[in-house]
Coordinates of C-alpha atoms in Angstrom, one line a residue:
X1 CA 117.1 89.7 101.8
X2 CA 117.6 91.8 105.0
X3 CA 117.6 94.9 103.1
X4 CA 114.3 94.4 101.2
X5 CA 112.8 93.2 104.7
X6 CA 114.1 96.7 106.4
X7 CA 112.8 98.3 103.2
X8 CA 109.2 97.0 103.4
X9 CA 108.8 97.7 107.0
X10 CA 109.0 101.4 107.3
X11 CA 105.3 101.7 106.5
X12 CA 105.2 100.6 110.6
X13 CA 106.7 104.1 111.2
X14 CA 103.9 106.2 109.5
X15 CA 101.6 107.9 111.8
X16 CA 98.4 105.7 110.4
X17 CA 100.0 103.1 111.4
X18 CA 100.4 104.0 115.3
X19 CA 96.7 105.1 115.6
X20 CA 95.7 101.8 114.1
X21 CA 98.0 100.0 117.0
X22 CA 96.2 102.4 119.2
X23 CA 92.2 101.6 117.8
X24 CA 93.4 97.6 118.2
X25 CA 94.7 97.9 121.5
X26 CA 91.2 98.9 122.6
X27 CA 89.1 96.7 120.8
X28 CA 91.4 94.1 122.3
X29 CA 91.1 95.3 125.9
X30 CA 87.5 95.4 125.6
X31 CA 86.9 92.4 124.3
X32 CA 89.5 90.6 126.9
X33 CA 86.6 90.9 129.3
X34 CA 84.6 87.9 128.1
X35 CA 85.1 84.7 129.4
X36 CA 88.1 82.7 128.0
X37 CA 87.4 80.8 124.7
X38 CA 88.1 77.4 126.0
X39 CA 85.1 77.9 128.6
X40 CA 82.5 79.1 126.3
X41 CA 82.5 75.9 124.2
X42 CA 79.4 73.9 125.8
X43 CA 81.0 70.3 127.6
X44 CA 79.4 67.0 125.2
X45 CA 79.1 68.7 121.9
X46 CA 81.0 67.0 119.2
X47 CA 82.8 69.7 118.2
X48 CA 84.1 70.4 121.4
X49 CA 86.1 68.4 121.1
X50 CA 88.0 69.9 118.2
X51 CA 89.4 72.5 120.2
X52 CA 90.1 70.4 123.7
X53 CA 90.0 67.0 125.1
X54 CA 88.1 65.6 128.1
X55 CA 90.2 68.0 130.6
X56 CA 91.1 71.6 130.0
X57 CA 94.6 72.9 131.2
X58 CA 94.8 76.4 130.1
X59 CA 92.3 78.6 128.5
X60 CA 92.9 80.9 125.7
X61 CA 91.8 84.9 126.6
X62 CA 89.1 86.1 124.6
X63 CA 91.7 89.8 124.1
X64 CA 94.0 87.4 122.2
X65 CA 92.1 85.9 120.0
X66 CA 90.9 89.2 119.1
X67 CA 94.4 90.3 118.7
X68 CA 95.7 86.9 116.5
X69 CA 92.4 88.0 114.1
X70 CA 93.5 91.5 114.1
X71 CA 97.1 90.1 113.1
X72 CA 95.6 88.7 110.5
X73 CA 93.8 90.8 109.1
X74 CA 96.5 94.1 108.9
X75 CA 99.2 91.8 107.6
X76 CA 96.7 90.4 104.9
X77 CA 95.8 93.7 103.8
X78 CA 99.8 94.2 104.3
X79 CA 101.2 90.9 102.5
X80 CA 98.2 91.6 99.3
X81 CA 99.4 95.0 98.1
X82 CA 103.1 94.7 98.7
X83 CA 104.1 92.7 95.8
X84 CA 101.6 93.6 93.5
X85 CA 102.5 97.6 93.9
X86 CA 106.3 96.6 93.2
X87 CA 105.1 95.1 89.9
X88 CA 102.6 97.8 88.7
X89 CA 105.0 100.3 89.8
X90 CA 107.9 99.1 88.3
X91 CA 110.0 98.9 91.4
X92 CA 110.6 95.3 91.2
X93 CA 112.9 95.7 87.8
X94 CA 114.8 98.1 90.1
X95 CA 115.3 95.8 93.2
X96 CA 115.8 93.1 90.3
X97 CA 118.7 94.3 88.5
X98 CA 120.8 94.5 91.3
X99 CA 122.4 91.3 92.9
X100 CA 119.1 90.3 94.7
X101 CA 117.2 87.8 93.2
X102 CA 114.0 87.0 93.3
X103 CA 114.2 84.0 96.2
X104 CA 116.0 86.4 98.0
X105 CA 113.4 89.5 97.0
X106 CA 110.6 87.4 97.9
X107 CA 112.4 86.3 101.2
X108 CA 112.1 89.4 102.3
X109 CA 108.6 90.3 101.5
X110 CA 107.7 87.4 103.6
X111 CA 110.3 88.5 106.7
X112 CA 108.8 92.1 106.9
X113 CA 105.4 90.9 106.7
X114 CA 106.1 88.2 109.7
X115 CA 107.6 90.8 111.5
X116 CA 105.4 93.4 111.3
X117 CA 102.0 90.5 112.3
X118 CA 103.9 89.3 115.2
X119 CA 104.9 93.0 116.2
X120 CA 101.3 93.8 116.4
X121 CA 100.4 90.3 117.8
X122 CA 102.9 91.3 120.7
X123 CA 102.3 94.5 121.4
X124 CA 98.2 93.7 121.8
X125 CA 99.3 91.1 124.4
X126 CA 101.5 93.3 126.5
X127 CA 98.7 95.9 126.6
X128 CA 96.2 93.3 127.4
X129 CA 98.8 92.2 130.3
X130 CA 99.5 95.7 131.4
X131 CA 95.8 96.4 131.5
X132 CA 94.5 93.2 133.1
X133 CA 97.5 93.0 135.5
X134 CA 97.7 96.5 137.2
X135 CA 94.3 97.8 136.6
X136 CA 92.5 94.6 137.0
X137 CA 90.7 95.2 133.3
X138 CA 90.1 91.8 131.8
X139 CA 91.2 88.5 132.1
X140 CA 94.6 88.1 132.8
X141 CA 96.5 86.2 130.4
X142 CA 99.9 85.5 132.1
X143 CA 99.0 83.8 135.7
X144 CA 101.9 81.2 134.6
X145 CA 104.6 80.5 131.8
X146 CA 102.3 77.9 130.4
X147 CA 99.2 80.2 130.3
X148 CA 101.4 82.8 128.6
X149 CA 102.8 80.1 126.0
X150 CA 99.2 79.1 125.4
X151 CA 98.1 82.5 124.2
X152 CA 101.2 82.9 122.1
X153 CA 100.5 79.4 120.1
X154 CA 98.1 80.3 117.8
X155 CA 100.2 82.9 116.3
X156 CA 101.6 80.1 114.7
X157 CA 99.2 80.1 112.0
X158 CA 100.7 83.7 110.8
X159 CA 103.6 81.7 109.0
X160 CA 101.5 79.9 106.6
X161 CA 98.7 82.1 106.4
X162 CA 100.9 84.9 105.6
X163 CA 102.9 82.7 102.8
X164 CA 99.5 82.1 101.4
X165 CA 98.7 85.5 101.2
X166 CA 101.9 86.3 98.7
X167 CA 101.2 83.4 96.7
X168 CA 97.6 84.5 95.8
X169 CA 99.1 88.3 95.4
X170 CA 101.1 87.2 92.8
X171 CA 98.9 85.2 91.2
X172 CA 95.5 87.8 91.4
X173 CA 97.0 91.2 92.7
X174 CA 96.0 92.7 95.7
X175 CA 92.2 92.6 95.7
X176 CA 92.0 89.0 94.5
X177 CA 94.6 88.5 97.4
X178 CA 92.4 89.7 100.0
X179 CA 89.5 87.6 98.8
X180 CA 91.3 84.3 98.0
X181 CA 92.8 84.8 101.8
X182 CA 89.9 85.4 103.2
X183 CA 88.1 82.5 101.3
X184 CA 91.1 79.9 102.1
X185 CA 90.9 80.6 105.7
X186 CA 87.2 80.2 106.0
X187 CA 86.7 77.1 103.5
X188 CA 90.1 75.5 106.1
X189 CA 88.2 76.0 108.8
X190 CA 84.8 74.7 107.4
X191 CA 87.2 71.7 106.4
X192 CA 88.9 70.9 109.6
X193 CA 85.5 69.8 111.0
X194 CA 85.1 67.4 108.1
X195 CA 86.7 64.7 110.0
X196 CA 84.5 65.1 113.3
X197 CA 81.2 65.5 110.9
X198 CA 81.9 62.4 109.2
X199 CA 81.8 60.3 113.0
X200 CA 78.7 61.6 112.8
X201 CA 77.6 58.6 110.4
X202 CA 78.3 54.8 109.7
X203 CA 81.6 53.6 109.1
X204 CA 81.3 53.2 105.2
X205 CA 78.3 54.2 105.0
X206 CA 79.0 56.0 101.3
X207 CA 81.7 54.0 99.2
X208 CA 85.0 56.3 99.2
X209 CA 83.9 59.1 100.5
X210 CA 86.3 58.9 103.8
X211 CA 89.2 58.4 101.3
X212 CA 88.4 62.1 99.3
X213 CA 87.1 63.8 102.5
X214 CA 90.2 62.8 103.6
X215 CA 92.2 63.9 101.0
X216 CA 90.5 67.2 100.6
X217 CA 91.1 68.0 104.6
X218 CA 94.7 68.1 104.3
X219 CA 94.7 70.1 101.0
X220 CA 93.8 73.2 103.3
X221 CA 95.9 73.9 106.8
X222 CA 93.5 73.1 110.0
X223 CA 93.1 76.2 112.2
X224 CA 91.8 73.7 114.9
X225 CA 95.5 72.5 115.6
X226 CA 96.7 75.6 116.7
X227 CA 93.5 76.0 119.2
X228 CA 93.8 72.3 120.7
X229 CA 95.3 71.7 124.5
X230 CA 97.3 69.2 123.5
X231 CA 99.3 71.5 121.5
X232 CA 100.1 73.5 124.1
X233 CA 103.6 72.2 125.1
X234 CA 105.9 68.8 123.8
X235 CA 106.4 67.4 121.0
X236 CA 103.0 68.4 119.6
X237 CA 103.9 72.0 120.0
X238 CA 107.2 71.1 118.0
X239 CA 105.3 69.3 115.6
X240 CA 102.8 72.1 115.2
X241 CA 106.2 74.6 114.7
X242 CA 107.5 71.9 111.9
X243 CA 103.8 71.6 110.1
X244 CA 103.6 75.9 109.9
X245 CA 106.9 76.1 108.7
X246 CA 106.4 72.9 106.1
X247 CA 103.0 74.6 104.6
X248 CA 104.8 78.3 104.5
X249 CA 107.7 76.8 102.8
X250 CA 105.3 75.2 100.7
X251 CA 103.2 78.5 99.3
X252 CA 106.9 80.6 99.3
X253 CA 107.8 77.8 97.0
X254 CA 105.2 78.6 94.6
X255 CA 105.3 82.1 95.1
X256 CA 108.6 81.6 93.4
X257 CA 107.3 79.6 90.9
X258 CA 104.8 82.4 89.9
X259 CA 107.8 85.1 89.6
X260 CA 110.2 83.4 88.3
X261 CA 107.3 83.2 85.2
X262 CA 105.3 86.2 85.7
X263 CA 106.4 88.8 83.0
X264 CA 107.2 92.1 84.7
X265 CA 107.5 94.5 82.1
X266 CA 103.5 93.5 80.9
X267 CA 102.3 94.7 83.9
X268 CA 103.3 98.2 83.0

C-alpha cells in the first residue's frame, strides 16, 4: 500500500507542479485580504445561521478558503485520472500480479492523493501566515491555537470528497470524474440548506415531504458542518473527524466493489 502511495506521488516533484504551488500561493495571498468569511454573512438571515450560531468565536480567513477550494480542485483533477490511466494503460495488471491486491492498490491511490491535497492545503497556509505575519499582507490566520485549528477544520471534507472522487473514476473515467465531482459537491451543498428552507413553511404543510427531504439530505455529505462554530473544538470536532472518515470509508468501499468487477483487460 505504502509503495503504490510513494509511487503515485512523484508527480509532486515535476517542475509543473512547483509553479502551480507557486500561481496558488498568490491567488491565496491576494485573496486573504478580504474580510474573514464568518463576518461577511449578514446577522438575521436564515441562512446565517447554517454556518454560525447567535455568537461567533473564530472566523475563518478568506486566504483559506481559497486554499481548501484550491485543494480541491488539484487533487480532483489528481484522484480522476489516476486510476483511470492505470486501467487504459495497462499498468494496473502489472501492479496486480504482484502480491498487492486491489484493497491494498486502491489504498494507496487514496493515501497519495490525501497526501498530496493536504500538502498543498498546508503549504498555502504557511505562506498565508508567513505573509500576513511578517509583512503584515492579509489577515492573519494564527492569532491563537484555536484560530489556527479553525482554519485547518474544513480540510476535513478532503477525506470524503477525495474517496468520492475515485469511486466516480472508476465508474466514468476521468472526465466523467471531474464532472460527477463537481456536480456532487454542488447538488450537497444545494442540499444542506434543505433543512433550513423547509423552516421556512408550516410544520406539515405537504404530507411526507419532511420524511424524503430528510432522507435525500443525508444521502449527500453537508459542506455546512465543516464551516459551523460549533465544530470548532469537542466532541463535535471528533464527531465531524468520525462522520469524514465513515463517508470516505463508505465510497472506498464501493470503489472496491467497482474493481473487484471491472474487467481490466476490456479496457485495452
Amino acid at each position: 500500500m505504502w509503495a503504490i502511495a510513494q509511487f503515485s506521488l512523484l508527480k509532486m516533484r515535476e517542475s509543473a507542479f512547483y509553479l502551480l504551488m507557486i500561481v496558488a500561493a498568490l491567488i491565496c495571498i491576494f485573496t486573504n485580504t478580504a474580510d474573514p468569511v464568518s463576518e461577511q454573512i449578514a446577522r438575521g438571515s436564515l441562512f446565517s445561521y447554517a454556518f454560525s450560531g447567535e455568537t461567533r468565536t473564530t472566523s475563518i480567513a478568506m486566504g483559506s478558503c481559497v486554499a481548501l477550494i484550491i485543494s480541491i480542485l488539484i487533487s480532483s483533477f489528481y484522484g480522476s485520472s489516476e486510476i483511470p490511466s492505470d486501467i487504459n494503460t495497462g499498468v494496473i495488471l502489472v501492479i496486480l500480479s504482484k502480491p498487492v491486491g486491489r484493497f491494498n492498490y486502491l489504498g494507496g491511490k487514496y493515501i497519495a492523493i490525501v497526501v498530496m491535497a493536504y500538502s498543498i492545503f498546508v503549504f498555502l497556509q504557511l505562506m498565508l501566515f508567513i505573509t500576513s505575519k511578517f509583512f503584515g499582507f492579509g489577515v492573519i490566520p494564527y492569532n491563537s491555537w484555536e484560530v489556527a485549528l479553525r482554519q485547518f477544520v474544513p480540510a476535513l471534507i478532503l477525506l470524503p470528497l477525495i474517496a468520492a472522487n475515485i469511486t466516480f473514476s472508476i465508474m466514468g473515467g476521468a472526465l466523467g470524474a471531474m464532472i460527477f465531482t463537481a456536480l456532487y459537491l454542488i447538488f450537497s451543498i444545494v442540499v444542506a440548506f434543505v433543512p433550513l428552507t423547509m423552516a421556512i413553511f408550516p410544520e406539515g404543510m405537504i404530507p411526507y415531504l419532511d420524511d424524503f427531504l430528510f432522507l435525500i439530505h443525508y444521502i449527500f455529505i453537508n459542506p455546512l458542518f465543516y464551516f459551523h462554530d460549533a465544530a470548532a473544538t469537542g466532541l463535535p470536532l471528533v464527531a465531524l473527524v468520525f462522520y469524514s472518515l465513515a463517508v470516505a470509508a463508505f465510497f472506498l468501499l464501493i470503489s472496491v466493489y467497482l474493481l473487484f468487477t471491472t474487467d481490466m483487460n476490456a479496457a485495452q
